[in-house]
N, CA, C and O of each residue as an XYZ file, in Angstrom:
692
protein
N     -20.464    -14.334     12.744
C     -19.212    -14.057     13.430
C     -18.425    -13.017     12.643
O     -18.635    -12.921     11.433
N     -17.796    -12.463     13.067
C     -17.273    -11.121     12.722
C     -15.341    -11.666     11.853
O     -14.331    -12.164     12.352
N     -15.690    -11.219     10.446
C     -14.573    -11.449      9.855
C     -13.171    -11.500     10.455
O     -12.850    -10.458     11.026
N     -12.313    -12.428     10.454
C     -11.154    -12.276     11.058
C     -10.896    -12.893     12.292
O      -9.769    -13.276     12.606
N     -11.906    -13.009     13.020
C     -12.444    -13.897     14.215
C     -11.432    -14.873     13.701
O     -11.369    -15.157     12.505
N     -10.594    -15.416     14.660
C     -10.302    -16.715     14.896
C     -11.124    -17.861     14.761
O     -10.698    -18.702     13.970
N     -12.373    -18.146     15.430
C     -12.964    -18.840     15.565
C     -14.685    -19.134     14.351
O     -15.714    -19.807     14.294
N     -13.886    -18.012     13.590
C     -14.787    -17.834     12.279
C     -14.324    -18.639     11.348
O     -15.006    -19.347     10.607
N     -13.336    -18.559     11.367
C     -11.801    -19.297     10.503
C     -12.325    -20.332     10.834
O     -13.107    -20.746      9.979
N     -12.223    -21.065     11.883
C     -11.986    -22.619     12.619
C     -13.623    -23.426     12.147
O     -13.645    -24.545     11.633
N     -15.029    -22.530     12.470
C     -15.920    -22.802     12.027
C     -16.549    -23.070     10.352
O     -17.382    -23.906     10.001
N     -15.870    -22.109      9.561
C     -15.707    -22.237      7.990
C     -15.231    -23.010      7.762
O     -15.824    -23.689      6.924
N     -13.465    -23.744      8.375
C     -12.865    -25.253      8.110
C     -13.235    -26.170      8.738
O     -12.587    -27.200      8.550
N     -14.553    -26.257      9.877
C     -15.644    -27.660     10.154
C     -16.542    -27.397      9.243
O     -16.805    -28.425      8.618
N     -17.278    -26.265      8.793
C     -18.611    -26.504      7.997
C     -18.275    -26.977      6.357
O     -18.954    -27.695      5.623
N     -16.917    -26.265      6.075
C     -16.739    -26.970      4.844
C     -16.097    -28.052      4.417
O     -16.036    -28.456      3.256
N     -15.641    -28.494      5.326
C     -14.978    -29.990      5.369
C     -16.067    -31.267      4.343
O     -15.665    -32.263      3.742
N     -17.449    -30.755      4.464
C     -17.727    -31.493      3.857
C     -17.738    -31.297      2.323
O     -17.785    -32.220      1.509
N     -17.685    -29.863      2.009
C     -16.634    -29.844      0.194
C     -15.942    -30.486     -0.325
O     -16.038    -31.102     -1.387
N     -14.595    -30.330      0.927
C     -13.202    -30.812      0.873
C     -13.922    -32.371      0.206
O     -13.901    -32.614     -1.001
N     -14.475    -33.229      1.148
C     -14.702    -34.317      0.776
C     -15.349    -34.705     -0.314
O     -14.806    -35.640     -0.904
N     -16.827    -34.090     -1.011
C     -17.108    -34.011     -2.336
C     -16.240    -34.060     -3.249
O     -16.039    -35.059     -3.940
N     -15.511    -32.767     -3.366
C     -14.578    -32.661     -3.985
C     -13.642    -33.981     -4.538
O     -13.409    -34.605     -5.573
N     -13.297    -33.951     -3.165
C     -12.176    -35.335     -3.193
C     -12.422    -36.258     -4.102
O     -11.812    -36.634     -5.103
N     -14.070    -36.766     -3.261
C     -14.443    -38.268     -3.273
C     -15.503    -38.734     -4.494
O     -15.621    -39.817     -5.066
N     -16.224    -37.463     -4.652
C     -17.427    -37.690     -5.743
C     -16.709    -36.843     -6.969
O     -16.819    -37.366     -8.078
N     -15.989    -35.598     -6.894
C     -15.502    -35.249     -8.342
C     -14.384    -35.983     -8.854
O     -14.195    -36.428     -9.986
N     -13.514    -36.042     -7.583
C     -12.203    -36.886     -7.564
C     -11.209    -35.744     -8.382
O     -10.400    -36.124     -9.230
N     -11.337    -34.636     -8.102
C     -10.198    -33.539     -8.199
C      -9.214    -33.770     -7.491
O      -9.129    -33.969     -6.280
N      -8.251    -33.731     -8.511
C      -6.350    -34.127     -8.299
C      -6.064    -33.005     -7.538
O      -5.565    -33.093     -6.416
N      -6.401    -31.752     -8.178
C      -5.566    -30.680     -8.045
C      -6.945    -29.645     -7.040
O      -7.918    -29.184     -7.637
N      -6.773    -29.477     -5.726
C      -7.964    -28.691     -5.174
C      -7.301    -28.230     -3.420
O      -6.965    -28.944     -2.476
N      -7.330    -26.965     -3.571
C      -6.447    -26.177     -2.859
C      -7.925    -25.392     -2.039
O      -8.951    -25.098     -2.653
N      -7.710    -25.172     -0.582
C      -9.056    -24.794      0.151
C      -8.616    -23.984      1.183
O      -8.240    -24.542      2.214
N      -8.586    -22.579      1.096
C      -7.977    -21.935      2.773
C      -9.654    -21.129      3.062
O     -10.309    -20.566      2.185
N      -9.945    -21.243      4.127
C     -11.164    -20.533      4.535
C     -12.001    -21.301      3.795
O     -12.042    -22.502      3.527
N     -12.798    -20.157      3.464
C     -13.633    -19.866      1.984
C     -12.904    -19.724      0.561
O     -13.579    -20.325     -0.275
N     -12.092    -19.308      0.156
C     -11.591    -19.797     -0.720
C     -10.890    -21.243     -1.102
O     -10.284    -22.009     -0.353
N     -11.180    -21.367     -2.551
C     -10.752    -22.511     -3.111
C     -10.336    -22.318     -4.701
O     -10.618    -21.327     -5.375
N      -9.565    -23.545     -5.179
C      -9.306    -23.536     -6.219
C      -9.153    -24.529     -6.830
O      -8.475    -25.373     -6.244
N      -9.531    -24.802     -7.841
C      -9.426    -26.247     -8.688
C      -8.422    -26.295     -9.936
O      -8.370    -25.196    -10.487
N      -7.810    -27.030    -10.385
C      -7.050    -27.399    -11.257
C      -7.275    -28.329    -11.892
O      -7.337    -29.502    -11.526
N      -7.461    -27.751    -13.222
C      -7.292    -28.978    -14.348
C      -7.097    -28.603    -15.635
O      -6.914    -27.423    -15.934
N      -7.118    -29.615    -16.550
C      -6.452    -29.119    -18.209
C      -7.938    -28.651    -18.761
O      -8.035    -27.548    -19.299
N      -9.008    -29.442    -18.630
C     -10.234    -29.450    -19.581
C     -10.922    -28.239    -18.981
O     -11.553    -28.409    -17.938
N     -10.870    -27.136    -19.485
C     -11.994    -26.154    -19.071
C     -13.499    -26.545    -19.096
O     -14.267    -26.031    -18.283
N     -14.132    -27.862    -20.441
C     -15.158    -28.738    -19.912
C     -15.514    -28.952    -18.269
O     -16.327    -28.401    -17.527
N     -14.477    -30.056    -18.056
C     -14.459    -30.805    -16.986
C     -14.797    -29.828    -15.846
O     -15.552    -30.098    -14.912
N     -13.989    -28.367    -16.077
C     -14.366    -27.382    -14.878
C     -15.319    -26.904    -14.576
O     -15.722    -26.858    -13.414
N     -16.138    -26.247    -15.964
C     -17.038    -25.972    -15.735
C     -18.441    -27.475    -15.068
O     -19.251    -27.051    -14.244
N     -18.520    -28.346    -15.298
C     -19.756    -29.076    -15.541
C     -18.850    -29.337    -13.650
O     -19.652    -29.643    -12.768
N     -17.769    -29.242    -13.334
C     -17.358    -29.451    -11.369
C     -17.904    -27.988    -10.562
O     -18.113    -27.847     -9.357
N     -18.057    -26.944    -11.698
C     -18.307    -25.849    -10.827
C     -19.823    -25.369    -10.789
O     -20.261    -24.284    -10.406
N     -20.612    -26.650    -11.371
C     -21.814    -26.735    -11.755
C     -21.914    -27.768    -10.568
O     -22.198    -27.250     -9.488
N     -21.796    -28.662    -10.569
C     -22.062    -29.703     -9.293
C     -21.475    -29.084     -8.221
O     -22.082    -29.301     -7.172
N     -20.354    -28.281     -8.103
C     -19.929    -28.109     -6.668
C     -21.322    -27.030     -6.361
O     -21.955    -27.332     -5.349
N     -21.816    -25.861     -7.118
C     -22.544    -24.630     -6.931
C     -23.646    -25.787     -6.211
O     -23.728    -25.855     -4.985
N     -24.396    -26.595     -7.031
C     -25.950    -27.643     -6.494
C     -25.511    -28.471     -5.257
O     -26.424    -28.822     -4.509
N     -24.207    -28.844     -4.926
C     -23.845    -29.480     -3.528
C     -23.821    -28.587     -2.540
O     -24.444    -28.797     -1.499
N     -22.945    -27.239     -2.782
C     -23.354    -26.071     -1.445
C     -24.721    -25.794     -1.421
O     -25.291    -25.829     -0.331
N     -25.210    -25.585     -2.213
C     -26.535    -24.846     -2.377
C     -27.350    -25.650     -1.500
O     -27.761    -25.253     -0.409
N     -27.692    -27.362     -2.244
C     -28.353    -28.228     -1.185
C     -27.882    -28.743     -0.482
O     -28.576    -29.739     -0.280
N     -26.666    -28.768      0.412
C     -26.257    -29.303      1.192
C     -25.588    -28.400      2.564
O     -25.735    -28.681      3.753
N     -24.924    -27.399      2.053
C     -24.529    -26.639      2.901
C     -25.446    -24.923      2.788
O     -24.943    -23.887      3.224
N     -26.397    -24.971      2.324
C     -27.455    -23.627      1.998
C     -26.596    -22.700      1.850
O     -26.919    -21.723      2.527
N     -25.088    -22.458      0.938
C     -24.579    -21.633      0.251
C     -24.643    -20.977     -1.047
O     -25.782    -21.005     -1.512
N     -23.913    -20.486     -1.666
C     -23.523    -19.936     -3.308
C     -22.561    -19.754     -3.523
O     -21.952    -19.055     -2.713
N     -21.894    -20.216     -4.626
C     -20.509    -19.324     -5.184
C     -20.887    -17.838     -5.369
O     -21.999    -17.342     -5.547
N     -19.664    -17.254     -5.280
C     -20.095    -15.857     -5.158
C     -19.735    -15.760     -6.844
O     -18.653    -16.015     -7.372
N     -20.874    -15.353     -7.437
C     -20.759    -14.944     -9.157
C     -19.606    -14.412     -9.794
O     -19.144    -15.071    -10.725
N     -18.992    -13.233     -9.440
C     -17.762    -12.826     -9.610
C     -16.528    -13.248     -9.260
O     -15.534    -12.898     -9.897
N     -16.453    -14.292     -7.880
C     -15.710    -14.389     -8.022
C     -14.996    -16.143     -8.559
O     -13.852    -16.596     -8.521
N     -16.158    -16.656     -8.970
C     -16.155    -18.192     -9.442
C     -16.204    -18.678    -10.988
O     -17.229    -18.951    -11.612
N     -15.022    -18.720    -11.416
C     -14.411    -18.271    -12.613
C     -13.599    -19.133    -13.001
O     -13.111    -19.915    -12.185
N     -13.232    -19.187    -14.510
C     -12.317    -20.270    -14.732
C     -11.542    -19.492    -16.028
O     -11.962    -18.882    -17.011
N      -9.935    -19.895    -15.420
C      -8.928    -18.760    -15.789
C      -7.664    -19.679    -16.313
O      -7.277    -20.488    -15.471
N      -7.026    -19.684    -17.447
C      -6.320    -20.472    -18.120
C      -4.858    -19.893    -16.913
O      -4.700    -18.688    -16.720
N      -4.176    -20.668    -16.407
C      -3.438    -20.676    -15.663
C      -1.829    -19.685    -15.755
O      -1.109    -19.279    -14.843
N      -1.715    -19.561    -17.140
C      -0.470    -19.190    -18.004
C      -1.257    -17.183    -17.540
O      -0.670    -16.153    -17.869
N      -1.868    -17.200    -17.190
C      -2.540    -15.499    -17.083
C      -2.438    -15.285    -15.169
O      -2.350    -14.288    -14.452
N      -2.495    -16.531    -14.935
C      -1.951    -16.604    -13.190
C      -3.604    -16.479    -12.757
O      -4.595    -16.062    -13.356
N      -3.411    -16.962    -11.633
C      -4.752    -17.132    -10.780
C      -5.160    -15.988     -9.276
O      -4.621    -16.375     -8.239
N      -5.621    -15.300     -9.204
C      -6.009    -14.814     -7.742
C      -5.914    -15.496     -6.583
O      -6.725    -16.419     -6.657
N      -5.300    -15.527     -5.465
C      -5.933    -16.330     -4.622
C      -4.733    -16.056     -3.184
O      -3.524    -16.255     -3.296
N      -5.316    -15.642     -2.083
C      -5.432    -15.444     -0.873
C      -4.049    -13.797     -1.189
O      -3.004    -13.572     -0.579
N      -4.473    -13.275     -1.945
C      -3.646    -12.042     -1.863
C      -2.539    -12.324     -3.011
O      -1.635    -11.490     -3.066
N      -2.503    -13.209     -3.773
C      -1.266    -13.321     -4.504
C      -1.945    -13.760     -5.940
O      -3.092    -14.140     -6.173
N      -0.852    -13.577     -6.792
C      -0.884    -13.534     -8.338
C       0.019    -15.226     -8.667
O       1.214    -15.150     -8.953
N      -0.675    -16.698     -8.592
C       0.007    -17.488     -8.925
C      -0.098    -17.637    -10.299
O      -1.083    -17.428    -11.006
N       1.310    -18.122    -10.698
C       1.623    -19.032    -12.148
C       2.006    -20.047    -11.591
O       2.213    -20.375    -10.422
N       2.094    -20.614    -12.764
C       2.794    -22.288    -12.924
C       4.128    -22.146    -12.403
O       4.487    -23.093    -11.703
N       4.969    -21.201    -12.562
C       6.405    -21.017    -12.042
C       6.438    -20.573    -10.917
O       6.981    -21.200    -10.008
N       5.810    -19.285    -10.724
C       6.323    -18.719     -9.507
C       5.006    -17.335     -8.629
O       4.094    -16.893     -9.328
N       5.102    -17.035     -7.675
C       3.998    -16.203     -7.667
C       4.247    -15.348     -7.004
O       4.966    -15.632     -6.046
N       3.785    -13.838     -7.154
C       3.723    -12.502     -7.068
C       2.834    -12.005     -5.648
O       2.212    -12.722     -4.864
N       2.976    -10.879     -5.636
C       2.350    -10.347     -4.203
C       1.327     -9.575     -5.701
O       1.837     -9.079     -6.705
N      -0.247     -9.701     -5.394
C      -1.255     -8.975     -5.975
C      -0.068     -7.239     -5.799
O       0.785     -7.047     -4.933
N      -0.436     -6.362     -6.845
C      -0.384     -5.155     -6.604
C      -0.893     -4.144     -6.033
O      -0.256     -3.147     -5.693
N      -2.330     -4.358     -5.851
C      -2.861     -3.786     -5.104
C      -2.600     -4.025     -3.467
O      -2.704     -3.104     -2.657
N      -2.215     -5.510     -3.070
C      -1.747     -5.518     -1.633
C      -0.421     -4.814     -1.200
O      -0.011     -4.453     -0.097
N       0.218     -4.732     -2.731
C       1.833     -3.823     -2.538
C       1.289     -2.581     -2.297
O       1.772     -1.976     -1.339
N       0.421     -2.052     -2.908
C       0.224     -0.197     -2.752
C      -0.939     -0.594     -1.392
O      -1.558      0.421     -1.074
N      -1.340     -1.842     -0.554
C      -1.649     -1.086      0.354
C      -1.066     -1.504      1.732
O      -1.645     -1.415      2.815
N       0.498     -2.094      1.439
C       1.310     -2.181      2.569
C       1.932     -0.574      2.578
O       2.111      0.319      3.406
N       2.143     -0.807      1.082
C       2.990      0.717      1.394
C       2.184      2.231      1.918
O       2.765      3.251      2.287
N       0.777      2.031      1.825
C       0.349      2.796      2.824
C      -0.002      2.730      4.279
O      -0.328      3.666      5.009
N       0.110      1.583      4.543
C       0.318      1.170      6.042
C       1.447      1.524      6.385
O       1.478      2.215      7.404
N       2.809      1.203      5.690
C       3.807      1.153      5.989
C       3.883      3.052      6.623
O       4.266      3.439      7.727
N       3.513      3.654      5.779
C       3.601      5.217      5.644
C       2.790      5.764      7.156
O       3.349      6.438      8.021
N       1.347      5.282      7.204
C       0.903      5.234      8.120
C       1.544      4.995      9.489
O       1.085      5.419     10.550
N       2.494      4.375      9.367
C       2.478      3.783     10.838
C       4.003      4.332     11.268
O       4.554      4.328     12.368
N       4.402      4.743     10.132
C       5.685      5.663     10.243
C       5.159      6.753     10.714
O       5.355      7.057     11.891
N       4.591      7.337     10.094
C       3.655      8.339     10.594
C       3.628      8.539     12.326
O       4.218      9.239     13.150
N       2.260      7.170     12.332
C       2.394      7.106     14.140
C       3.968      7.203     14.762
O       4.281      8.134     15.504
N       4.691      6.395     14.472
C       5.744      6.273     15.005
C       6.281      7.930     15.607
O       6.394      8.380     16.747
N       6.511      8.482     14.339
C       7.402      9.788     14.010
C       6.392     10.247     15.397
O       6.763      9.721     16.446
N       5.413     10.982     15.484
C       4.703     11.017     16.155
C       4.157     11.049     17.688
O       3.663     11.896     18.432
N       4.543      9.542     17.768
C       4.749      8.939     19.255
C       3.436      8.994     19.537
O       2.912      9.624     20.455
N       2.778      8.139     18.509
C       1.137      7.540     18.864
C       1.268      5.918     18.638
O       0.340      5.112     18.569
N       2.784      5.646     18.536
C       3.354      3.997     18.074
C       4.223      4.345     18.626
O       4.807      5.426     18.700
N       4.474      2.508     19.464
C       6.240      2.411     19.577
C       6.908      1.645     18.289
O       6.371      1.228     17.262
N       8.266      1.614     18.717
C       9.050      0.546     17.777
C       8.666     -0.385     17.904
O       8.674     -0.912     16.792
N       8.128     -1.292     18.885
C       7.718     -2.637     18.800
C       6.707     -3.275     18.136
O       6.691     -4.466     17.823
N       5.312     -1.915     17.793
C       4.198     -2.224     17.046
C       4.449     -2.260     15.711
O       3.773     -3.001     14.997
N       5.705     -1.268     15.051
C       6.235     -1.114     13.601
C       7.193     -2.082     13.270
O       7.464     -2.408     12.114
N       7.851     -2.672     14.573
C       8.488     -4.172     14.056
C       7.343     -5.300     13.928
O       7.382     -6.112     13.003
N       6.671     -5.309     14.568
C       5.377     -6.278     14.291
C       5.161     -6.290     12.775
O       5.374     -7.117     11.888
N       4.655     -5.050     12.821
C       4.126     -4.828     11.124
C       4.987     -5.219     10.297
O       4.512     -6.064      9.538
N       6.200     -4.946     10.077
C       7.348     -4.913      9.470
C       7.472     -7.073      9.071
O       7.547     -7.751      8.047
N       7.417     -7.412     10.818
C       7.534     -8.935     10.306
C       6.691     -9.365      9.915
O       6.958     -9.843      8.812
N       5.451     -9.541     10.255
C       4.110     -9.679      9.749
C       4.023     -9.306      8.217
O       3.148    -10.016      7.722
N       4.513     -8.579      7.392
C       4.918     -8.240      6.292
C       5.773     -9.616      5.395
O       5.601    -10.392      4.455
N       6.621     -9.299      6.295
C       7.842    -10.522      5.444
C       7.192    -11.871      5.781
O       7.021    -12.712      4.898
N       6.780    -12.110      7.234
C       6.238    -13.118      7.197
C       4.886    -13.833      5.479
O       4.654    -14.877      4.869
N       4.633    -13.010      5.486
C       3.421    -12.686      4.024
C       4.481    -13.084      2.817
O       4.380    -14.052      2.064
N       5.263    -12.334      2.829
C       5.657    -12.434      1.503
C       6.918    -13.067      0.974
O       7.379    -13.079     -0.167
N       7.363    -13.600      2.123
C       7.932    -15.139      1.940
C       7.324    -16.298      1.271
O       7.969    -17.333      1.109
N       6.314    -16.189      0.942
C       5.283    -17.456      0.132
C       5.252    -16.855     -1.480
O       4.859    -17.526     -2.433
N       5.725    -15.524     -1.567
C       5.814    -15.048     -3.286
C       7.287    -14.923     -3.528
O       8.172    -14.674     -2.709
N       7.383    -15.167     -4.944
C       8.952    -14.898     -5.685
C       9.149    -13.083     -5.539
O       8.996    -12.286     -6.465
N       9.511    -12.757     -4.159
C       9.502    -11.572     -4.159
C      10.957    -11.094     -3.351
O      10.862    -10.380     -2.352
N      12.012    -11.442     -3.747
C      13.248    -11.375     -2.969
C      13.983     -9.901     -3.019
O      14.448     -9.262     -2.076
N      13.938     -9.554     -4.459
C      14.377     -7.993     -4.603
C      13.625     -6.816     -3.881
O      14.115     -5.818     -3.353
N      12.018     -7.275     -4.020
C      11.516     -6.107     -3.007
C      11.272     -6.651     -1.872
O      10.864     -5.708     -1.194
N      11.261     -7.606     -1.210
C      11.903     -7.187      0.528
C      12.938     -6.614      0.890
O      13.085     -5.890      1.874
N      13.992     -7.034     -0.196
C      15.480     -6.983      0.542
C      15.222     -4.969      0.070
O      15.767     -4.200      0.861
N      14.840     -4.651     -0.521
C      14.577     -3.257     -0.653
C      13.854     -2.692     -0.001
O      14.295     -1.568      0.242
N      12.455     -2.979      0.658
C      12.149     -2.281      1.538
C      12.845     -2.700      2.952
O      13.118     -2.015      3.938
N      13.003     -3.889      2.715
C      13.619     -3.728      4.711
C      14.996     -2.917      4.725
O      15.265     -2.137      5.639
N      15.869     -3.161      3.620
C      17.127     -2.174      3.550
C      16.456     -1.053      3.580
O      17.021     -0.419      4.472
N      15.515     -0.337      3.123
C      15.243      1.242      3.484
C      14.383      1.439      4.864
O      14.179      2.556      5.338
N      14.024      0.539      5.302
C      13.323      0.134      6.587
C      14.530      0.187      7.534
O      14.405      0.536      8.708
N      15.706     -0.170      6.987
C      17.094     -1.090      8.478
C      17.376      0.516      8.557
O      17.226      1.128      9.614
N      17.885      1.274      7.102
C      18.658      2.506      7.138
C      17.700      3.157      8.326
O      18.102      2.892      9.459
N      16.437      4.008      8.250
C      15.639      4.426      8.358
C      15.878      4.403     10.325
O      16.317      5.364     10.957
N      15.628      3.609     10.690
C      15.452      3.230     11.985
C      16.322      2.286     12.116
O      16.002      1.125     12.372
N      17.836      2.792     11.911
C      18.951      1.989     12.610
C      19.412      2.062     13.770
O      20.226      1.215     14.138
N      18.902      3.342     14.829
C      19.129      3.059     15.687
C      18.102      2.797     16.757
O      18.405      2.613     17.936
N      16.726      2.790     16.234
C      15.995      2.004     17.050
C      16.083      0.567     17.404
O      16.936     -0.034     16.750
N      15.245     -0.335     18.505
C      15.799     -1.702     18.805
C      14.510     -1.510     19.727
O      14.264     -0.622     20.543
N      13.799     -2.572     19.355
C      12.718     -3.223     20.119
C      12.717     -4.226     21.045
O      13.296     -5.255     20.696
N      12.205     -4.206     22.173
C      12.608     -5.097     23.138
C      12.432     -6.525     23.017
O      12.837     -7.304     23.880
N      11.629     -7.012     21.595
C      11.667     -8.380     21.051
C      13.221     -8.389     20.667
O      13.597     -9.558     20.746
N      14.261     -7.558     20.287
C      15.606     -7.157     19.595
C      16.420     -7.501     20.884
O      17.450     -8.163     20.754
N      15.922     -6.992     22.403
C      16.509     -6.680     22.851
C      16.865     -8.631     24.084
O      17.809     -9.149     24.681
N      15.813     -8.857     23.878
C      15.599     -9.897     24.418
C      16.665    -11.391     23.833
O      17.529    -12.105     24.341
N      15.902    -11.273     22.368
C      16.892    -12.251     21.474
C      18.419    -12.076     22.022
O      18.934    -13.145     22.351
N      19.199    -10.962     22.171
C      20.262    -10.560     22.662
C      20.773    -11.063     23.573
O      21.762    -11.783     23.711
N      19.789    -10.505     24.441
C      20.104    -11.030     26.017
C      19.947    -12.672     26.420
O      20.501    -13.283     27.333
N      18.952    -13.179     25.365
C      19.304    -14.834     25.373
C      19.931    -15.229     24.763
O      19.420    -16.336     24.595
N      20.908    -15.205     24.108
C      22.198    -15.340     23.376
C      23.226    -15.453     24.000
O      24.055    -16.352     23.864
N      23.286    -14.052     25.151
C      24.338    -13.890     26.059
C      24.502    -15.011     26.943
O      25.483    -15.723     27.159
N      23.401    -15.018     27.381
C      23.164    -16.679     28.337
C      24.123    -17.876     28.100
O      23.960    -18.929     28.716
């Protein structure tokens, strides 16, 4: 099934459900976080991790005819922050990866682009725009939204998308 598929998603969280449960029930991991295909384990004993990422590798392998992918199945002292679904977590607080920052901001450029253009409307660049914040509401990232959408509000203050225009008009109601 073709990445991104909806229903690729939905099939990866029935086929691996039976991890989830290994995990659970035979390692008895406290700390085990699972979106898609990715996962993550938590614990103090880097022992303990390795000899779980040794049994989890022989449970996919014979059970679900998988592999950890080599590079990216790793064990990372937590205080250095962890990878995982686009973001840079710590123990405190967590970051948008940098590389996903330099490649909104070329979307962002991109689609200004279209816009300027008129190969985009306003409504596809407000999409993007929320779809954005929507994202990065889950990282300690308050100074740079409120900075790009303030150069985003200046920018196209007098555009108004008919999602803009609607909210309005049901208000009035």
């Amino acid at each position: 099934m073709p990445l991104g598929n909806l229903t690729s998603q939905f099939f990866a969280n029935v086929y691996l459900n039976e991890l989830d449960q290994f995990v659970k029930h035979q390692l008895k991991a406290k700390y085990y976080i699972r979106y898609v295909d990715d996962f993550v384990i938590l614990h103090l004993s880097p022992v303990i991790l390795k000899k779980w990422r040794s049994k989890i590798g022989s449970f996919l392998y014979d059970h679900l005819a998988l592999k950890l992918h080599p590079d990216k199945s790793k064990i990372v002292f937590l205080n250095r922050g962890i990878d995982f679904l686009g973001f840079k977590i710590f123990p405190q607080y967590k970051l948008i990866k940098r590389r996903n920052h330099r490649k909104f901001k070329k979307k962002l450029r991109e689609n200004i682009f279209l816009f300027e253009n008129e190969q985009m409307d306003y409504d596809k660049l407000y999409d993007f725009m929320e779809g954005w914040v929507a994202y990065v509401k889950h990282a300690n990232t308050y100074k740079l939204k409120q900075k790009i959408l303030t150069e985003f509000e200046t920018r196209f203050f007098q555009e108004i998308s008919s999602k803009e225009i609607n909210r309005i008009t049901v208000k009035k109601k």
